[in-house]
Coordinates of C-alpha atoms and ligand atoms in Angstrom, one line a residue:
M1 CA 0.0 0.0 0.0
F2 CA 1.0 3.6 -0.4
P3 CA 1.0 6.1 2.5
A4 CA -1.7 8.7 2.8
P5 CA -0.6 12.1 1.3
F6 CA 1.8 14.0 3.5
E7 CA 4.1 17.0 3.2
Y8 CA 7.8 16.3 3.4
K9 CA 10.1 18.8 5.2
R10 CA 13.9 18.4 5.4
A11 CA 15.6 19.9 8.5
H12 CA 19.2 20.9 7.9
S13 CA 20.0 22.0 11.5
A14 CA 18.7 21.3 15.0
D15 CA 17.1 24.8 15.1
E16 CA 15.3 24.2 11.8
A17 CA 14.0 20.8 13.1
F18 CA 12.7 22.5 16.3
T19 CA 11.1 25.3 14.3
L20 CA 9.4 22.9 11.9
L21 CA 8.1 20.8 14.8
G22 CA 6.9 23.8 16.7
L23 CA 5.1 25.1 13.5
H24 CA 3.3 21.9 12.7
G25 CA 2.7 20.6 16.3
G26 CA 0.6 17.4 16.4
D27 CA 0.4 17.2 12.6
A28 CA 4.1 16.5 12.3
R29 CA 6.2 13.4 12.9
V30 CA 9.9 13.1 13.1
L31 CA 11.5 10.9 10.4
A32 CA 14.7 9.3 11.8
G33 CA 15.7 5.8 10.4
G34 CA 12.2 5.4 9.0
Q35 CA 12.3 1.6 9.7
S36 CA 9.2 1.7 11.8
L37 CA 7.5 4.9 10.7
I38 CA 7.5 4.3 6.9
P39 CA 6.0 0.7 7.2
A40 CA 3.4 2.1 9.6
M41 CA 2.5 4.8 7.0
R42 CA 2.4 2.3 4.2
Y43 CA -0.1 0.2 6.2
R44 CA -1.9 3.5 7.0
L45 CA -1.5 2.8 10.8
A46 CA 0.2 6.3 10.8
R47 CA -1.1 9.2 8.8
P48 CA 1.1 12.2 9.7
A49 CA 0.3 15.3 7.6
V50 CA 3.9 16.5 7.8
L51 CA 7.1 14.5 8.0
V52 CA 10.1 16.3 9.4
D53 CA 13.2 14.5 8.2
I54 CA 16.1 15.0 10.6
N55 CA 18.6 12.9 8.7
P56 CA 20.6 15.9 7.3
V57 CA 21.2 17.2 10.9
E58 CA 24.8 16.2 11.4
E59 CA 24.8 17.5 15.0
F60 CA 22.3 14.7 16.0
S61 CA 24.7 12.0 14.8
Y62 CA 26.9 11.1 17.7
I63 CA 27.7 8.3 20.2
R64 CA 30.1 9.6 22.9
E65 CA 31.0 9.3 26.6
T66 CA 30.4 12.4 28.6
D67 CA 30.2 13.0 32.4
G68 CA 29.9 9.3 33.3
E69 CA 27.3 8.6 30.6
L70 CA 27.1 7.1 27.1
R71 CA 25.2 9.7 25.1
I72 CA 23.5 8.6 21.9
G73 CA 22.1 11.4 19.7
A74 CA 18.9 11.3 17.8
L75 CA 20.7 9.9 14.8
G76 CA 22.9 7.4 16.6
R77 CA 22.3 4.3 14.5
D78 CA 22.3 0.6 15.6
A79 CA 25.0 -0.3 13.1
A80 CA 27.4 2.5 14.4
L81 CA 27.1 1.1 17.9
E82 CA 27.8 -2.4 16.7
S83 CA 31.1 -1.4 15.2
L84 CA 32.5 0.6 18.1
A85 CA 35.3 -1.2 20.1
F86 CA 34.6 0.7 23.3
I87 CA 31.0 -0.3 23.3
A88 CA 31.9 -4.0 22.8
E89 CA 34.4 -3.8 25.7
R90 CA 32.6 -1.8 28.3
Y91 CA 28.9 -1.6 27.4
R92 CA 28.2 -5.3 27.2
L93 CA 24.4 -5.0 27.4
I94 CA 24.2 -2.3 24.7
S95 CA 26.7 -4.3 22.6
D96 CA 24.5 -7.4 22.9
V97 CA 21.4 -5.5 21.8
S98 CA 23.1 -3.7 18.9
R99 CA 23.8 -7.1 17.4
V100 CA 20.3 -8.6 17.6
V101 CA 17.9 -5.7 16.7
A102 CA 16.3 -6.6 13.4
D103 CA 18.8 -7.5 10.7
P104 CA 22.0 -5.8 9.4
V105 CA 20.1 -3.9 6.7
V106 CA 17.6 -2.4 9.1
R107 CA 20.4 -1.6 11.6
Q108 CA 22.1 0.6 9.0
M109 CA 19.2 3.0 9.3
G110 CA 17.5 2.4 12.6
T111 CA 18.3 4.6 15.5
V112 CA 18.2 3.9 19.2
V113 CA 16.3 7.1 20.1
G114 CA 13.8 6.3 17.3
S115 CA 13.2 2.9 18.7
L116 CA 12.6 4.3 22.2
C117 CA 10.2 6.9 20.7
H118 CA 8.3 4.2 18.8
N119 CA 8.0 2.1 22.0
D120 CA 7.0 -1.1 20.3
P121 CA 5.9 -3.8 22.9
C122 CA 8.5 -6.1 21.2
G123 CA 11.2 -3.5 20.7
D124 CA 14.7 -4.3 22.0
W125 CA 16.1 -0.9 23.1
S126 CA 13.4 0.0 25.6
V127 CA 14.2 -3.3 27.5
A128 CA 17.9 -2.4 27.7
A129 CA 17.1 1.2 28.6
L130 CA 15.0 0.1 31.6
A131 CA 17.6 -2.3 32.9
S132 CA 20.3 0.3 32.5
R133 CA 18.2 3.1 34.1
A134 CA 18.7 5.3 31.1
Q135 CA 17.4 8.8 30.7
V136 CA 16.1 10.6 27.6
V137 CA 16.6 14.3 26.8
V138 CA 13.6 15.8 25.1
R139 CA 13.4 19.3 23.7
G140 CA 10.6 21.6 22.4
S141 CA 9.8 25.3 22.4
G142 CA 9.5 25.2 26.2
G143 CA 13.2 24.1 26.5
A144 CA 14.8 20.7 27.3
R145 CA 13.9 18.2 30.0
T146 CA 15.6 15.0 31.0
I147 CA 13.2 12.2 31.6
P148 CA 14.0 8.9 33.4
I149 CA 13.2 6.0 31.1
D150 CA 10.5 4.6 33.5
E151 CA 8.5 7.9 32.9
F152 CA 9.5 8.2 29.2
L153 CA 7.9 4.9 28.2
V154 CA 4.1 5.5 28.8
D155 CA 2.3 2.7 26.9
S156 CA 2.4 0.8 23.7
Y157 CA 3.6 3.2 21.0
T158 CA 3.3 6.1 23.4
T159 CA 6.0 8.1 25.2
A160 CA 6.4 11.3 27.2
V161 CA 7.4 13.2 24.0
A162 CA 4.8 15.9 23.6
E163 CA 3.5 17.5 20.4
G164 CA 6.2 19.7 18.9
E165 CA 9.0 18.1 20.8
L166 CA 12.0 16.0 19.7
A167 CA 13.9 13.4 21.6
L168 CA 17.5 14.7 21.5
E169 CA 19.5 11.9 23.0
V170 CA 19.4 8.9 25.3
R171 CA 21.9 8.7 28.2
F172 CA 23.1 5.3 29.5
P173 CA 25.1 5.4 32.8
T174 CA 28.7 4.2 32.1
P175 CA 29.2 0.9 33.9
G176 CA 31.9 0.9 36.6
A177 CA 34.5 -1.8 37.1
R178 CA 32.1 -4.2 39.0
T179 CA 29.2 -3.6 36.7
S180 CA 28.2 -5.6 33.6
G181 CA 25.1 -6.6 31.7
A182 CA 23.7 -8.9 29.1
Y183 CA 20.7 -9.2 26.7
S184 CA 18.9 -12.5 25.9
K185 CA 16.4 -12.7 23.1
I186 CA 14.4 -15.6 21.7
E187 CA 13.5 -15.0 18.1
R188 CA 12.0 -17.3 15.5
K189 CA 14.7 -16.4 12.9
V190 CA 17.3 -13.7 12.5
G191 CA 15.7 -10.3 12.0
D192 CA 12.5 -11.1 13.7
F193 CA 11.0 -9.2 16.7
A194 CA 11.4 -10.9 20.0
T195 CA 9.3 -13.9 21.1
A196 CA 10.7 -13.1 24.6
A197 CA 13.6 -10.8 25.6
A198 CA 15.3 -9.8 28.8
A199 CA 18.0 -7.2 29.8
V200 CA 20.0 -7.4 32.9
Q201 CA 22.6 -5.0 34.4
I202 CA 24.3 -6.1 37.6
T203 CA 26.8 -4.4 40.0
L204 CA 28.7 -6.5 42.5
A205 CA 29.8 -5.3 45.9
A206 CA 33.4 -5.7 47.1
D207 CA 32.3 -8.9 49.0
G208 CA 30.8 -10.5 45.9
T209 CA 27.2 -10.0 46.7
I210 CA 24.9 -8.2 44.3
A211 CA 24.9 -4.5 45.2
E212 CA 22.5 -3.3 42.4
A213 CA 20.4 -5.0 39.8
G214 CA 18.5 -3.8 36.7
V215 CA 16.1 -6.4 35.2
A216 CA 13.6 -5.8 32.4
I217 CA 11.6 -7.9 30.0
G218 CA 10.1 -7.3 26.5
A219 CA 7.4 -8.9 24.4
A220 CA 5.7 -9.7 27.6
G221 CA 3.0 -7.1 27.9
P222 CA 1.9 -3.8 26.3
M223 CA 5.5 -2.4 26.5
A224 CA 8.9 -3.3 28.1
M225 CA 8.6 -3.8 31.8
R226 CA 10.9 -3.5 34.8
V227 CA 10.9 -6.6 36.9
A228 CA 11.0 -4.7 40.2
A229 CA 10.4 -7.9 42.3
A230 CA 13.5 -9.5 40.7
E231 CA 15.6 -6.4 41.3
A232 CA 14.6 -6.3 44.9
L233 CA 15.4 -10.0 45.6
L234 CA 18.7 -9.8 43.8
R235 CA 19.9 -6.7 45.7
G236 CA 22.0 -7.9 48.6
A237 CA 21.9 -11.5 47.5
A238 CA 24.9 -13.7 46.8
P239 CA 25.0 -14.8 43.1
S240 CA 23.6 -18.3 43.1
R241 CA 21.5 -20.7 41.1
E242 CA 18.7 -20.1 43.6
A243 CA 18.9 -16.3 43.1
V244 CA 18.8 -16.8 39.3
A245 CA 15.8 -19.1 39.6
A246 CA 13.9 -16.7 41.9
A247 CA 14.5 -13.8 39.5
A248 CA 13.3 -15.9 36.6
D249 CA 10.1 -16.8 38.5
A250 CA 9.5 -13.1 39.3
A251 CA 9.7 -12.4 35.5
R252 CA 7.2 -15.2 34.8
A253 CA 4.8 -13.8 37.4
L254 CA 4.9 -10.3 35.9
A255 CA 4.8 -11.3 32.2
D256 CA 1.4 -10.9 30.6
P257 CA 2.0 -11.6 26.9
T258 CA -0.6 -12.0 24.2
A259 CA -0.7 -15.1 21.9
D260 CA 0.3 -14.5 18.3
T261 CA 2.2 -16.2 15.5
R262 CA 5.3 -16.3 17.8
G263 CA 3.6 -18.5 20.4
S264 CA 0.9 -18.9 22.9
A265 CA 0.6 -16.6 25.9
E266 CA 1.6 -19.5 28.2
F267 CA 4.7 -20.3 26.2
K268 CA 5.8 -16.7 26.1
K269 CA 5.2 -16.3 29.9
D270 CA 7.5 -19.2 30.5
M271 CA 10.1 -17.9 28.1
A272 CA 10.2 -14.6 30.0
G273 CA 11.7 -16.5 32.9
V274 CA 14.1 -18.4 30.6
V275 CA 15.5 -15.2 29.1
V276 CA 15.9 -13.5 32.5
A277 CA 17.8 -16.6 33.8
R278 CA 20.1 -16.6 30.7
A279 CA 20.8 -12.8 30.8
L280 CA 21.5 -12.9 34.5
A281 CA 23.9 -15.9 34.2
S282 CA 25.7 -14.1 31.3
A283 CA 26.0 -10.8 33.2
L284 CA 27.4 -12.6 36.2
E285 CA 29.8 -14.6 34.1
R286 CA 31.1 -11.4 32.6
L287 CA 31.8 -10.4 36.2
G288 CA 33.7 -13.6 36.9
V289 CA 30.9 -15.6 38.5
E290 CA 30.7 -19.0 36.8
G291 CA 28.4 -22.0 37.1
L292 CA 25.0 -20.4 37.3
R293 CA 23.5 -22.0 34.1
Ligands
FAD301 C1 12.2 -5.8 9.0 C2 12.3 -5.1 10.3 C3 12.6 -5.8 11.4 C4 12.7 -5.2 12.7 N1 13.0 -5.9 13.8 C5 13.2 -5.3 14.9 C6 13.6 -6.0 16.1 O1 13.9 -7.2 16.1 N2 13.7 -5.3 17.3 C7 13.5 -4.0 17.4 O2 13.6 -3.4 18.4 N3 13.1 -3.3 16.3 C8 13.0 -3.9 15.1 N4 12.6 -3.1 14.0 C9 12.3 -1.7 14.1 C10 13.7 -1.0 13.9 O3 14.6 -1.3 14.9 C11 13.4 0.6 13.9 O4 14.5 1.1 13.3 C12 13.2 1.3 15.2 O5 12.2 0.7 16.0 C13 12.8 2.7 15.0 O6 13.9 3.5 14.7 P1 13.9 4.4 13.5 O7 15.1 5.3 13.7 O8 13.8 3.7 12.2 O9 12.6 5.4 13.7 P2 11.5 5.9 12.7 O10 10.9 4.8 12.0 O11 12.1 7.0 11.9 O12 10.5 6.5 13.8 C14 9.8 5.7 14.7 C15 8.8 6.6 15.5 O13 9.6 7.4 16.4 C16 9.4 8.8 16.2 N5 10.8 9.3 16.3 C17 11.9 8.9 15.8 N6 12.9 9.6 16.2 C18 12.4 10.6 17.0 C19 13.0 11.6 17.8 N7 14.3 11.9 17.8 N8 12.2 12.4 18.5 C20 10.8 12.2 18.5 N9 10.2 11.2 17.8 C21 11.0 10.4 17.1 C22 8.9 8.9 14.7 O14 8.2 10.0 14.5 C23 8.0 7.6 14.7 O15 6.8 7.9 15.3 C24 12.5 -3.8 12.7 C25 12.1 -3.0 11.6 C26 12.0 -3.7 10.4 C27 11.7 -2.9 9.2

């Protein structure tokens, strides 16, 4: 199908993008990688009157470490993350995700910020952002605001970005020496959305117990969800098979997936526990704790 008619506006600078979005308000949609928006327009699930293409805005295209954070601009693409050595070495959770989002062709265009703004219930980046306790910087005519990811993700395909606003960047805390993470995704074939997915970020205390835990699941409800019960039981616990099993059970209890071509609700609920156990065991292995599988 062809999209409904729309006006196409190309922004060449950040200021021009903000002006265009301010001018067209709720009629406008930002075009980033276009990997979700263009298909939605072709199926007429989205009918924006105006598209504001931000691709020429070079100042949005960055991935850098600043003030203890990894900052990914509105045009930071999945493929760029995948190829950066410092991401592979130090941001293990982000590195994992950058290799399993969609397929290599989609990753050439798809952006991390665009994925968060799209907030697909089966999207990968929102799961990782929750486990990492990321923040998103949003800017509109009223100025910029920094929004914790738990408040940024509102509902399926809905975020805290208001009419006329643009998400400028996402900020992931830089993991310290005793922090690591992992992503586990079950997919029917390479390039598919998740049947079940989990992100885990763990910080160990000096005595080897778990000081801090971030645990989130995807494809298990209307949007990615933090498994607060798993985080609470892991905090202060010694890494053990029992702790991994308890975290997996907490994920199963929270998961409320819908049946579709990827599986029954019962199967996906069970897989929510499987992916949490796998991600947790991988994160702990990366911190030197073996034997938890
Ligand atoms: C074949 C295929 C397979 C895929 N598989 C997966 C998968 O396995 N996992 C997964 O997570 N995703 C998958 N995707 C989606 C893909 O990762 C998208 O690239 C991503 O979800 C959206 O990023 P984008 O940059 O393309 O955003 P776009 O499509 O350009 O935009 C998506 C939405 O976000 C809004 N938006 C984008 N950027 C901003 C911004 N800076 N400020 C405000 N609003 C903004 C747009 O207006 C639009 O509403 C797949 C896509 C395809 C085509």
